[in-house]
Coordinates of C-alpha atoms and ligand atoms in Angstrom, one line a residue:
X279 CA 59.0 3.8 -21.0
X280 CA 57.6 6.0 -23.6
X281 CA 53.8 4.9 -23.4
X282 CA 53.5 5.2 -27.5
X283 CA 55.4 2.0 -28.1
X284 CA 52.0 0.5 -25.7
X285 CA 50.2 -1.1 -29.1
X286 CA 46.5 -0.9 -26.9
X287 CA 47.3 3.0 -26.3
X288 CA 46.2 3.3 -30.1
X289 CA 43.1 1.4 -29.5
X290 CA 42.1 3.2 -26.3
X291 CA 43.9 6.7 -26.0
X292 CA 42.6 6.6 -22.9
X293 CA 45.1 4.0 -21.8
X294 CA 48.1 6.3 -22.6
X295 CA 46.8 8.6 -20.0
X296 CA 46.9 5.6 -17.7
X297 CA 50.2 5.0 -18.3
X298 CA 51.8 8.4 -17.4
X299 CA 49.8 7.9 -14.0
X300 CA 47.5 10.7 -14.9
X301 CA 44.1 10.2 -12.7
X302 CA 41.2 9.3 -15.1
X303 CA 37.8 7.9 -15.4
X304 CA 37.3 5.3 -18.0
X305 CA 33.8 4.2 -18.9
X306 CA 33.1 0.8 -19.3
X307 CA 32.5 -0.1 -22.8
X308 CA 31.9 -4.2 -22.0
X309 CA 28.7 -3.0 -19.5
X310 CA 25.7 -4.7 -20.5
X311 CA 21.9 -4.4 -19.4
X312 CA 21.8 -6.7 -16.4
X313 CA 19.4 -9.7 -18.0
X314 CA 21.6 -9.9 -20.9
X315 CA 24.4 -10.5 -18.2
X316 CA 22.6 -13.1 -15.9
X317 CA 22.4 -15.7 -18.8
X318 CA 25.0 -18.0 -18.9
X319 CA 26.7 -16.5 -15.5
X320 CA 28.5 -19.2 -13.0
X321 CA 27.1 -17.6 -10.0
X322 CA 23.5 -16.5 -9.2
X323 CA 21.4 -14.8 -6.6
X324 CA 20.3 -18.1 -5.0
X325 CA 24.4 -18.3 -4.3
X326 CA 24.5 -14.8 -2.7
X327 CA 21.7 -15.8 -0.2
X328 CA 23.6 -19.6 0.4
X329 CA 26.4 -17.4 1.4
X330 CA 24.4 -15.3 3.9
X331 CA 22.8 -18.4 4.9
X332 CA 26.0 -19.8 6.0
X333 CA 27.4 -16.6 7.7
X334 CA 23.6 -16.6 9.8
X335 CA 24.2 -20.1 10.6
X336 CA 27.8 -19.4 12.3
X337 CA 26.7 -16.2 14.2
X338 CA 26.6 -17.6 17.3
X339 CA 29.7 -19.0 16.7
X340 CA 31.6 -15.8 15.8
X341 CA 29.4 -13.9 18.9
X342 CA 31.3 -16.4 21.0
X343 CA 34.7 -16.1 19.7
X344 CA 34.8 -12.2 19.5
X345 CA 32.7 -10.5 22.2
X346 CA 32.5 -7.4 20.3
X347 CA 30.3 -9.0 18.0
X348 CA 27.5 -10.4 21.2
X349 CA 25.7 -7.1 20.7
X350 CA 25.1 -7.2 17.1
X351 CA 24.7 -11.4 17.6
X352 CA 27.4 -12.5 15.5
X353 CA 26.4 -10.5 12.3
X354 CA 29.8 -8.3 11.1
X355 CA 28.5 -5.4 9.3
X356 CA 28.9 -1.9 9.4
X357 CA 27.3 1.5 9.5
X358 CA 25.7 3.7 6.7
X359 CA 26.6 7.0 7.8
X360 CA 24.7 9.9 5.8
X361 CA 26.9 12.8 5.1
X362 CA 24.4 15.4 7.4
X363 CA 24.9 13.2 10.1
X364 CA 29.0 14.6 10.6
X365 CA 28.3 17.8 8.9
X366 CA 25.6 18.4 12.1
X367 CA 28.1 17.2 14.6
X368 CA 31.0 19.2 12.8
X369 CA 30.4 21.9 10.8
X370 CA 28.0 23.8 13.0
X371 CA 27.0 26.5 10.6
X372 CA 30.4 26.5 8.0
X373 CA 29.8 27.0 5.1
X374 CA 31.3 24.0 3.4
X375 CA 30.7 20.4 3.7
X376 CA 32.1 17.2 3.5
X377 CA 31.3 16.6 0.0
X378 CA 32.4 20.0 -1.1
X379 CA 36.0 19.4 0.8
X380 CA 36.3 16.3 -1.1
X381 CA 35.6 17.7 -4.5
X382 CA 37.8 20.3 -3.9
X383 CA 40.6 18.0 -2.6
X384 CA 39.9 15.8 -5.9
X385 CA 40.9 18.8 -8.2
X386 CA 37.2 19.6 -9.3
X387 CA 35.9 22.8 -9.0
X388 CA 33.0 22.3 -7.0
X389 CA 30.8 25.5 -8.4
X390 CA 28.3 22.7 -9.3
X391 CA 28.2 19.9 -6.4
X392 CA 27.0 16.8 -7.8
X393 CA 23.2 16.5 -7.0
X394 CA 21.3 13.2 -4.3
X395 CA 22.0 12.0 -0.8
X396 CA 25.7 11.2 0.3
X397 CA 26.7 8.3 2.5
X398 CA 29.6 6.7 3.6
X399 CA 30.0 3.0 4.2
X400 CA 32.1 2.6 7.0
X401 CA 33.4 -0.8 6.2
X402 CA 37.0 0.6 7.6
X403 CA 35.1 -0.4 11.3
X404 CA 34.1 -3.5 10.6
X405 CA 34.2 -5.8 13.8
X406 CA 37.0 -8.3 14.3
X407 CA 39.2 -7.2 10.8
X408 CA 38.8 -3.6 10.8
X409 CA 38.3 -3.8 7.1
X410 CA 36.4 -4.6 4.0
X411 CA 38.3 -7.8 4.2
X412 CA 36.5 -9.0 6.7
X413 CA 33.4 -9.8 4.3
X414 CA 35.1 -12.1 2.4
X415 CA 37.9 -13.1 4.3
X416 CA 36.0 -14.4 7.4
X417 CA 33.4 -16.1 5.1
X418 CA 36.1 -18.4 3.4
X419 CA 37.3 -19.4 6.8
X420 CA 34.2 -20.5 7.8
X421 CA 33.4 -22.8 4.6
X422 CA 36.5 -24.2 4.8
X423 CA 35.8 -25.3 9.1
X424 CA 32.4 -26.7 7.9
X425 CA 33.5 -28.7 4.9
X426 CA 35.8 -30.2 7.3
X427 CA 33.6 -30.7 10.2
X428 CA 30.9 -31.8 8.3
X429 CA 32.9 -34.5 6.3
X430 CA 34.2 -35.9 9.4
X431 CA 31.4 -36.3 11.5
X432 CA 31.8 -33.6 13.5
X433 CA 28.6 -31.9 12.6
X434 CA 25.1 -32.3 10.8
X435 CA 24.2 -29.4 9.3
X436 CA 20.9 -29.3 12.0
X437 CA 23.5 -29.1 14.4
X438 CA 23.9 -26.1 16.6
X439 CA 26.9 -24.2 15.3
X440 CA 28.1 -23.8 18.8
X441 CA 29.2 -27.5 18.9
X442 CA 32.6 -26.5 16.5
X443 CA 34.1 -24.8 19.6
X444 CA 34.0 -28.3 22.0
X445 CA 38.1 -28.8 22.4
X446 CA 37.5 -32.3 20.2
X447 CA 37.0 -30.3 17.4
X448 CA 39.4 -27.4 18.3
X449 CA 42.0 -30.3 18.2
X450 CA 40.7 -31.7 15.0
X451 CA 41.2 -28.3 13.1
X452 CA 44.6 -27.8 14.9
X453 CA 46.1 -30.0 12.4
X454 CA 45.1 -28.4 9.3
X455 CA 47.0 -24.7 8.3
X456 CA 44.8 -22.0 6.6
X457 CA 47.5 -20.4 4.5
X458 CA 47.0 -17.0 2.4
X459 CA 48.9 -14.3 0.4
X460 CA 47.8 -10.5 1.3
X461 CA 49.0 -7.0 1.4
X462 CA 48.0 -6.8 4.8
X463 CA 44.2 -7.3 5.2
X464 CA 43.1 -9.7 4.0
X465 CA 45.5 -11.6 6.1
X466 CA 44.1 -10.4 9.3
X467 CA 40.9 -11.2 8.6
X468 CA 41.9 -15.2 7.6
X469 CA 44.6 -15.2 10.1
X470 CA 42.5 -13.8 13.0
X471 CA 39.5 -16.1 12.8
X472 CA 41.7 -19.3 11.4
X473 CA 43.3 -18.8 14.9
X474 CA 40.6 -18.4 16.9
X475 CA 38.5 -21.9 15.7
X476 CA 41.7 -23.8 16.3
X477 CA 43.3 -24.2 12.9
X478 CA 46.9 -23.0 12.3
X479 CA 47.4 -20.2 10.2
X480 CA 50.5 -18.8 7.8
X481 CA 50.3 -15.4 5.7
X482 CA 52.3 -14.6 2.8
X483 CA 53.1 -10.8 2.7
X484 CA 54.0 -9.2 0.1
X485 CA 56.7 -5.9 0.5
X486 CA 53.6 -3.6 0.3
X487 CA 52.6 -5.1 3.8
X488 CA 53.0 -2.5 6.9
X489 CA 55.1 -3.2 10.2
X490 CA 51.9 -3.5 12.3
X491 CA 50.1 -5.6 10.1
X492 CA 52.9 -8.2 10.6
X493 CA 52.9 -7.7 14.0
X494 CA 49.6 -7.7 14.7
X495 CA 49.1 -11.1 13.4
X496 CA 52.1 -12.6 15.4
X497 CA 50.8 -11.5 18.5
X498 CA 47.5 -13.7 17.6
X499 CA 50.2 -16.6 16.5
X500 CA 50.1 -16.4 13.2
X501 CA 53.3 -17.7 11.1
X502 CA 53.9 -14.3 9.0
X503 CA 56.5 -15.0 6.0
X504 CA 57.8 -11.7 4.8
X505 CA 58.3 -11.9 0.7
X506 CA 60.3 -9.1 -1.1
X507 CA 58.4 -9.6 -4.1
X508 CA 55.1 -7.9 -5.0
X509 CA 51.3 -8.8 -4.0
X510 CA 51.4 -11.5 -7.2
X511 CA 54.3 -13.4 -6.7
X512 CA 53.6 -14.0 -3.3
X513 CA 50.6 -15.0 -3.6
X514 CA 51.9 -17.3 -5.7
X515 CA 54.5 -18.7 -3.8
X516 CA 52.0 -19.1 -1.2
X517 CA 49.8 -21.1 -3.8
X518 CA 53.1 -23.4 -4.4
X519 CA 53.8 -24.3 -1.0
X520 CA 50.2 -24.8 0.1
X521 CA 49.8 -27.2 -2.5
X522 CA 52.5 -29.9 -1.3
X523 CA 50.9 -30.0 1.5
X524 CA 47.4 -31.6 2.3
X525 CA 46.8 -30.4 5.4
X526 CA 47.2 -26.8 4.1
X527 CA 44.1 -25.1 2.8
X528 CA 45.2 -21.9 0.4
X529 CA 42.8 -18.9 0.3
X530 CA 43.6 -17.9 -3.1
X531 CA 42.5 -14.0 -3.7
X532 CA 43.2 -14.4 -7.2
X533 CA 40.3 -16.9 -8.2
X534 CA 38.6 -17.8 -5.0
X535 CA 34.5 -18.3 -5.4
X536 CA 34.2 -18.6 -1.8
X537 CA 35.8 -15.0 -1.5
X538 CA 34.0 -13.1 -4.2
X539 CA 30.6 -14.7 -2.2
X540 CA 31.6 -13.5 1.4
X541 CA 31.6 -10.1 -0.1
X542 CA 28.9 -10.3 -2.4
X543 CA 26.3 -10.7 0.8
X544 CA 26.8 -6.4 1.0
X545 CA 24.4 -5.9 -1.3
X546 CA 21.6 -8.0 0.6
X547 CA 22.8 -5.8 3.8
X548 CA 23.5 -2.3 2.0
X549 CA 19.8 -3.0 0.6
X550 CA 18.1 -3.5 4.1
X551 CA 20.0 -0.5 5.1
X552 CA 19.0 1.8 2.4
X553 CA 15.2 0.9 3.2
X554 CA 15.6 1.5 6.6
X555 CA 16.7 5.1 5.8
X556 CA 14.2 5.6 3.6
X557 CA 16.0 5.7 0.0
X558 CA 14.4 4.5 -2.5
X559 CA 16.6 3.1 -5.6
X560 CA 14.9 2.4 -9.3
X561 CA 15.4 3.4 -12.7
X562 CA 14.7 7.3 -11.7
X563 CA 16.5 6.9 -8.5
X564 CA 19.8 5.8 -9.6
X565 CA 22.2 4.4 -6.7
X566 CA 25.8 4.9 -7.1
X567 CA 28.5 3.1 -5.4
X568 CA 32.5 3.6 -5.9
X569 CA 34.8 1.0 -4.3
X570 CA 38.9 1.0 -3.5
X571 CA 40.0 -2.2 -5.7
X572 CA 43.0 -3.7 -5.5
X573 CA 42.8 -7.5 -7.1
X574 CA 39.2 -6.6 -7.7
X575 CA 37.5 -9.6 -5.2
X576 CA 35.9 -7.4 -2.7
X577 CA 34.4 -4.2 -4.9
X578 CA 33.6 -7.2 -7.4
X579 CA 31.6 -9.3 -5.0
X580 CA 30.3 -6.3 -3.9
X581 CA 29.1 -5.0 -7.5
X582 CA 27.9 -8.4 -8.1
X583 CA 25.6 -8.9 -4.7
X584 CA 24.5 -5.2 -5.8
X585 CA 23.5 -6.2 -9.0
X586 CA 21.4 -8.7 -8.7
X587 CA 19.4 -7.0 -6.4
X588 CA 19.0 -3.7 -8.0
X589 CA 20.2 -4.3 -11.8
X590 CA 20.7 -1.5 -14.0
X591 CA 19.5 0.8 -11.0
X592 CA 22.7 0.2 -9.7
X593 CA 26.1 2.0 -10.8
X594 CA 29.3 0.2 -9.6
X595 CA 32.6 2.5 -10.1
X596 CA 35.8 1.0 -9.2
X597 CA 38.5 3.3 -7.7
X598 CA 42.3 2.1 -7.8
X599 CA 45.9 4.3 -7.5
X600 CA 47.5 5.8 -11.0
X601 CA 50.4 3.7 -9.7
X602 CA 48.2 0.2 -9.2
X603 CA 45.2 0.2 -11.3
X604 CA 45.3 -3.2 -12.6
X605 CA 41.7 -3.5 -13.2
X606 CA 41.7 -0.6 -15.0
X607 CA 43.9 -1.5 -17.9
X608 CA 42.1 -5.2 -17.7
X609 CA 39.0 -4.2 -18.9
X610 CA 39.7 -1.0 -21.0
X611 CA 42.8 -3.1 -23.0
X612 CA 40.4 -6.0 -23.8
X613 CA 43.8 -8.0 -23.3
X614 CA 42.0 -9.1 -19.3
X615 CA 44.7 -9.5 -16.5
X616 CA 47.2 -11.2 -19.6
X617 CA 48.6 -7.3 -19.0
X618 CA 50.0 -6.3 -16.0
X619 CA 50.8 -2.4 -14.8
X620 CA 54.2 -3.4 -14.8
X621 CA 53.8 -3.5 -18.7
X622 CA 52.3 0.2 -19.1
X623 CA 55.8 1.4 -17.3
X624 CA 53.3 1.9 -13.6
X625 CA 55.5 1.0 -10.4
X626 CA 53.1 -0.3 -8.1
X627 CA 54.3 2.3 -5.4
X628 CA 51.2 4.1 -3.4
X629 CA 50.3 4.7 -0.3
X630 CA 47.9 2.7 -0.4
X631 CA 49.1 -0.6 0.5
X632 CA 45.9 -2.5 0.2
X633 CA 45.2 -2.0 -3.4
X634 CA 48.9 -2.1 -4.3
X635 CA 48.0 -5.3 -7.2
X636 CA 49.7 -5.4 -10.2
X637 CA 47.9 -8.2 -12.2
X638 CA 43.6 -8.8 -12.0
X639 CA 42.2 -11.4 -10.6
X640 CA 40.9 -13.5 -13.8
X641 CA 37.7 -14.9 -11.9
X642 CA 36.3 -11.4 -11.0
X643 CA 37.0 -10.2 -14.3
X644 CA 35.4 -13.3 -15.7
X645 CA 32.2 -12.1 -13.5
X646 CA 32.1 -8.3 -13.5
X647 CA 33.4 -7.3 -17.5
X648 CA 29.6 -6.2 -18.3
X649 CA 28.7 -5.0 -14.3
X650 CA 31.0 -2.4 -13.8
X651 CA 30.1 1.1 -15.0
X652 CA 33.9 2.3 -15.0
X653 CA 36.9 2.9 -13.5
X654 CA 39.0 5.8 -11.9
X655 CA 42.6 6.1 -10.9
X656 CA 43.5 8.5 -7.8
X657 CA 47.0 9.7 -6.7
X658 CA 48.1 9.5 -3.5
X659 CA 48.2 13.1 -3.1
X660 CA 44.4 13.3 -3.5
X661 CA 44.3 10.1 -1.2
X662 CA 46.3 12.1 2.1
X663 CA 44.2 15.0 1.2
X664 CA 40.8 12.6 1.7
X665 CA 42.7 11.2 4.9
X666 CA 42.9 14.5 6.6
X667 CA 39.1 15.6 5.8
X668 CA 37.7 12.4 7.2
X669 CA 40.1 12.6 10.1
X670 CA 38.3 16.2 10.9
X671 CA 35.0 14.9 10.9
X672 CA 36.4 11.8 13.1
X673 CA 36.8 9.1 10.7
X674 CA 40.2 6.9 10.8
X675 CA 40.7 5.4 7.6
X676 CA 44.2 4.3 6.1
X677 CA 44.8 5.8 2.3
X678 CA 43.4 2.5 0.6
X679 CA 40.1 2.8 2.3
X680 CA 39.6 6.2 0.5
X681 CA 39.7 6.0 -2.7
X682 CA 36.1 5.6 -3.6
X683 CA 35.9 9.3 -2.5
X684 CA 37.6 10.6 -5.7
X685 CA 34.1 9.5 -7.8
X686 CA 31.6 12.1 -7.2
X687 CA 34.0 14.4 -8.7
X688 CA 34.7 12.2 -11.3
X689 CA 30.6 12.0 -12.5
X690 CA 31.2 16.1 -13.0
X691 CA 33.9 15.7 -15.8
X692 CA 32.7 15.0 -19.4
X693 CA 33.0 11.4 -19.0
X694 CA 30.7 11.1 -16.3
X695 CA 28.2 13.2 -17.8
X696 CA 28.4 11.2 -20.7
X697 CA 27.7 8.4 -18.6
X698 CA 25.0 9.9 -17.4
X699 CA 23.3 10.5 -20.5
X700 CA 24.2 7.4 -22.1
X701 CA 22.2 5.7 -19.2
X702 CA 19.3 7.7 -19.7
X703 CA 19.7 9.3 -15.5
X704 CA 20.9 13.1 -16.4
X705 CA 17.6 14.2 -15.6
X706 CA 17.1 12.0 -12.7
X707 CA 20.1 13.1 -10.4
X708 CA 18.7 15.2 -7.8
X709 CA 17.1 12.2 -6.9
X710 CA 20.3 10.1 -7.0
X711 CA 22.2 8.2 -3.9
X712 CA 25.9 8.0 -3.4
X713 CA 28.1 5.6 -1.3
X714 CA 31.5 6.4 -1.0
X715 CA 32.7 3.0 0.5
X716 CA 35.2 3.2 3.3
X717 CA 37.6 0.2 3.2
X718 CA 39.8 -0.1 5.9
X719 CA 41.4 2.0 9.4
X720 CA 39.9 1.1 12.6
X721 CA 42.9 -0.7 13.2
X722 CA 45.9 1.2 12.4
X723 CA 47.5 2.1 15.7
X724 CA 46.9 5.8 16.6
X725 CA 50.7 6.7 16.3
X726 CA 50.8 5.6 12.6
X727 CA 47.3 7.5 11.7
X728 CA 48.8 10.7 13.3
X729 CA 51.6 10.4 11.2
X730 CA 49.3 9.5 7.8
X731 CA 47.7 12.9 8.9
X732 CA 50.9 14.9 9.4
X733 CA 52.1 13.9 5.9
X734 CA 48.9 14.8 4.8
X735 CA 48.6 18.4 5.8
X736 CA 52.7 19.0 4.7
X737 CA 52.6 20.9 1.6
Ligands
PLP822 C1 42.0 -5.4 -0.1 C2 41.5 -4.0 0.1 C3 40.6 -3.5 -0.9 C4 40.3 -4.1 -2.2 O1 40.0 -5.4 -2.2 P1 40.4 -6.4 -3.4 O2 39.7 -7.6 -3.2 O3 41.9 -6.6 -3.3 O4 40.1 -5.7 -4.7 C5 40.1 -2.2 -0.6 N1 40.4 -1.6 0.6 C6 41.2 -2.1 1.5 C7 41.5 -1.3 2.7 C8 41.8 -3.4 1.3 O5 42.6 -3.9 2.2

């Protein structure tokens, strides 16, 4: 398709770029100084806390259920893994780092490393899912079983938690089906703990989804319906069936409240672990955070839970493929999700599966438009090449989970530094933070990382 005939290329040249599948960074022009945001918003930060009320409240619960999670007492979270922490295991004396491997892998020349303190999130470990999804994923389940228990008389919400696992209510949540459309992960984390309080469970894949996914959730009897349409449609299709039936409860990843709040409680957690490593974050001390996006629920709940805590502080960058960035050509079109990659000419074919979403989720864009500082697009060239550095310094992430490592680069090009200046922070960067948030991998059996790392180090 020759991108010219695109009308919104004219308006945002930008966009044409985005529509050959050439990697950019678009800054967002809709971002607003948070308390000009906060008025008139549906959600707040008293809604962020409920949520993280509700996931303290079923801790025990979850400790119970999954044993790997008695240690930490039912709280799924991950780590915050500073970048000198592998370099000191790894590098013993080389000369180059983490962050300059990266750079380099991202096509920058790294002459001038981008200035603060470098961390990883390692979401891709998170207990029980093995991936961001479980933040969101797990947290809709769980509204859904206390809804239901407590407008049956199952429970008071004084109760102890532990009383949902008795066999009378196991039973009682054994006729109801928690149904859900997914690439993959988000369906192991619904399908996983669905199963596991009693309820029955059915995931919509769509043809992005990988063998083990599948399989993974049939071993834990889940009903997995294979679609051969794309990550929209069969969510959709999902949607339809689920709604015939009232017994079926739909997790709907394109508008879900519920969702976007599981997530949002990583900014309350990223926040106690920031203090606990000493980094400070403020108008001088600018924190920046870039998240894989796919329909844009968990790197917008994310940016949301962020920004109420540390408002314009904060800098949320959302990183999707040049094949799949749906989110991208939302906000930088002004037309929202009403255009679709498929409409640019894009494919929807990457690596990575997990953020292979044609179409936005409307909700998230409803609540992020003037949060998000920009976007960037990665290839999946530069996303292998990410795979095999972290797999050297003994982190297993799948291509989706990497994404957010193209941004640092990204800040060095003109854009960025016109970001920079625009927010007032040139001056402030050596006293910066990064997060490169890790997604997903724990689980992907070993034989299918070795061969993710194979392709990556083929010419
Ligand atoms: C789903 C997913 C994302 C992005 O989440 P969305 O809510 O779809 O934007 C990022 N990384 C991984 C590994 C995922 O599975």
């Amino acid at each position: 398709m020759n991108s010219m005939s695109v009308p919104y290329a004219s308006r945002y040249p930008l966009l044409e770029k985005v529509a050959q599948g050439q990697p950019v960074l678009l800054v967002n022009q809709e971002l607003r100084p948070f308390h000009k945001t906060t008025y008139n918003q549906p959600l707040n930060f008293g809604d962020v806390q409920e949520a993280a009320n509700r996931l303290q409240r079923f801790a025990p619960v979850l400790a119970e259920l999954f044993p790997q999670l008695r240690p930490v007492r039912g709280c799924i979270e991950s780590e915050l893994i500073p970048f000198d922490l592998l370099e000191s295991k790894v590098e013993k004396g080389r000369s180059f780092g983490i962050l300059h491997k990266l750079l380099k892998t991202g096509g920058v020349s790294a002459d001038a490393l981008p200035q603060g303190k470098f961390f990883f999130k390692a979401d891709h470990q998170l207990p029980v899912a093995g991936s961001v999804k479980a933040r969101g994923g797990i947290y809709e389940v769980l509204c859904f079983a206390e809804e239901l228990a407590l407008q049956n008389g199952l429970l008071a919400l004084q109760d102890n938690y532990l009383k949902l696992l008795a066999p009378k209510v196991k039973a009682f949540f054994a006729k109801y089906t928690i149904a859900v459309g997914s690439t993959g992960n988000l369906g192991i984390s619904i399908g996983l703990v669905a199963k596991a309080l009693g309820f029955q469970a059915v995931v919509h894949m769509s043809r992005e989804a990988k063998g083990w996914k599948k399989r993974l959730l049939r071993q834990h009897g889940v009903l997995v319906i294979e679609h051969e349409s794309d990550y929209s449609a069969a969510v959709c299709q999902g949607r339809m069936q689920a709604a015939k039936d009232p017994l079926v409860y739909f997790v709907d990843d394109e508008s879900s409240v519920r969702l976007f709040l599981g997530y949002s409680v990583a900014g309350l957690r990223l926040k106690a672990q920031l203090e606990t490593q000493g980094i400070v974050v403020d108008d001088c001390h600018p924190l920046f955070v870039y998240l894989p996006c796919g329909v844009g629920g968990a790197p917008g709940g994310i940016t949301f839970g962020l920004k109420q805590l540390y408002g314009d502080a904060v800098h949320c960058f959302f990183a999707e493929p040049t094949q799949a960035p749906c989110l991208t050509i939302a906000l930088f079109s002004g037309l929202g999700n009403k255009l679709s990659i498929y409409d640019l000419g894009l494919t929807l074919q990457t690596c990575a599966d997990g953020l292979a979403v044609g179409r936005a989720s409307s909700l998230v864009l409803d609540l992020v438009t003037h949060l998000v500082a920009g976007c960037f697009t990665v290839t999946d060239h530069q996303l292998y090449s990410f795979l095999a550095v972290l797999a050297d310094h003994g982190l297993k992430v799948e291509p989706s989970g990497l994404a957010g490592c193209a941004g640092p680069g990204w800040l060095l090009c003109d854009a960025g530094q016109e970001y920079l200046i625009s927010q007032g922070i040139k001056d402030c960067m050596d006293q910066a933070t990064h997060i490169l948030w890790l997604t997903g991998g724990s689980l992907v059996p070993e034989h299918e990382f070795v061969s993710f790392v194979e392709r990556a180090k083929r010419p």
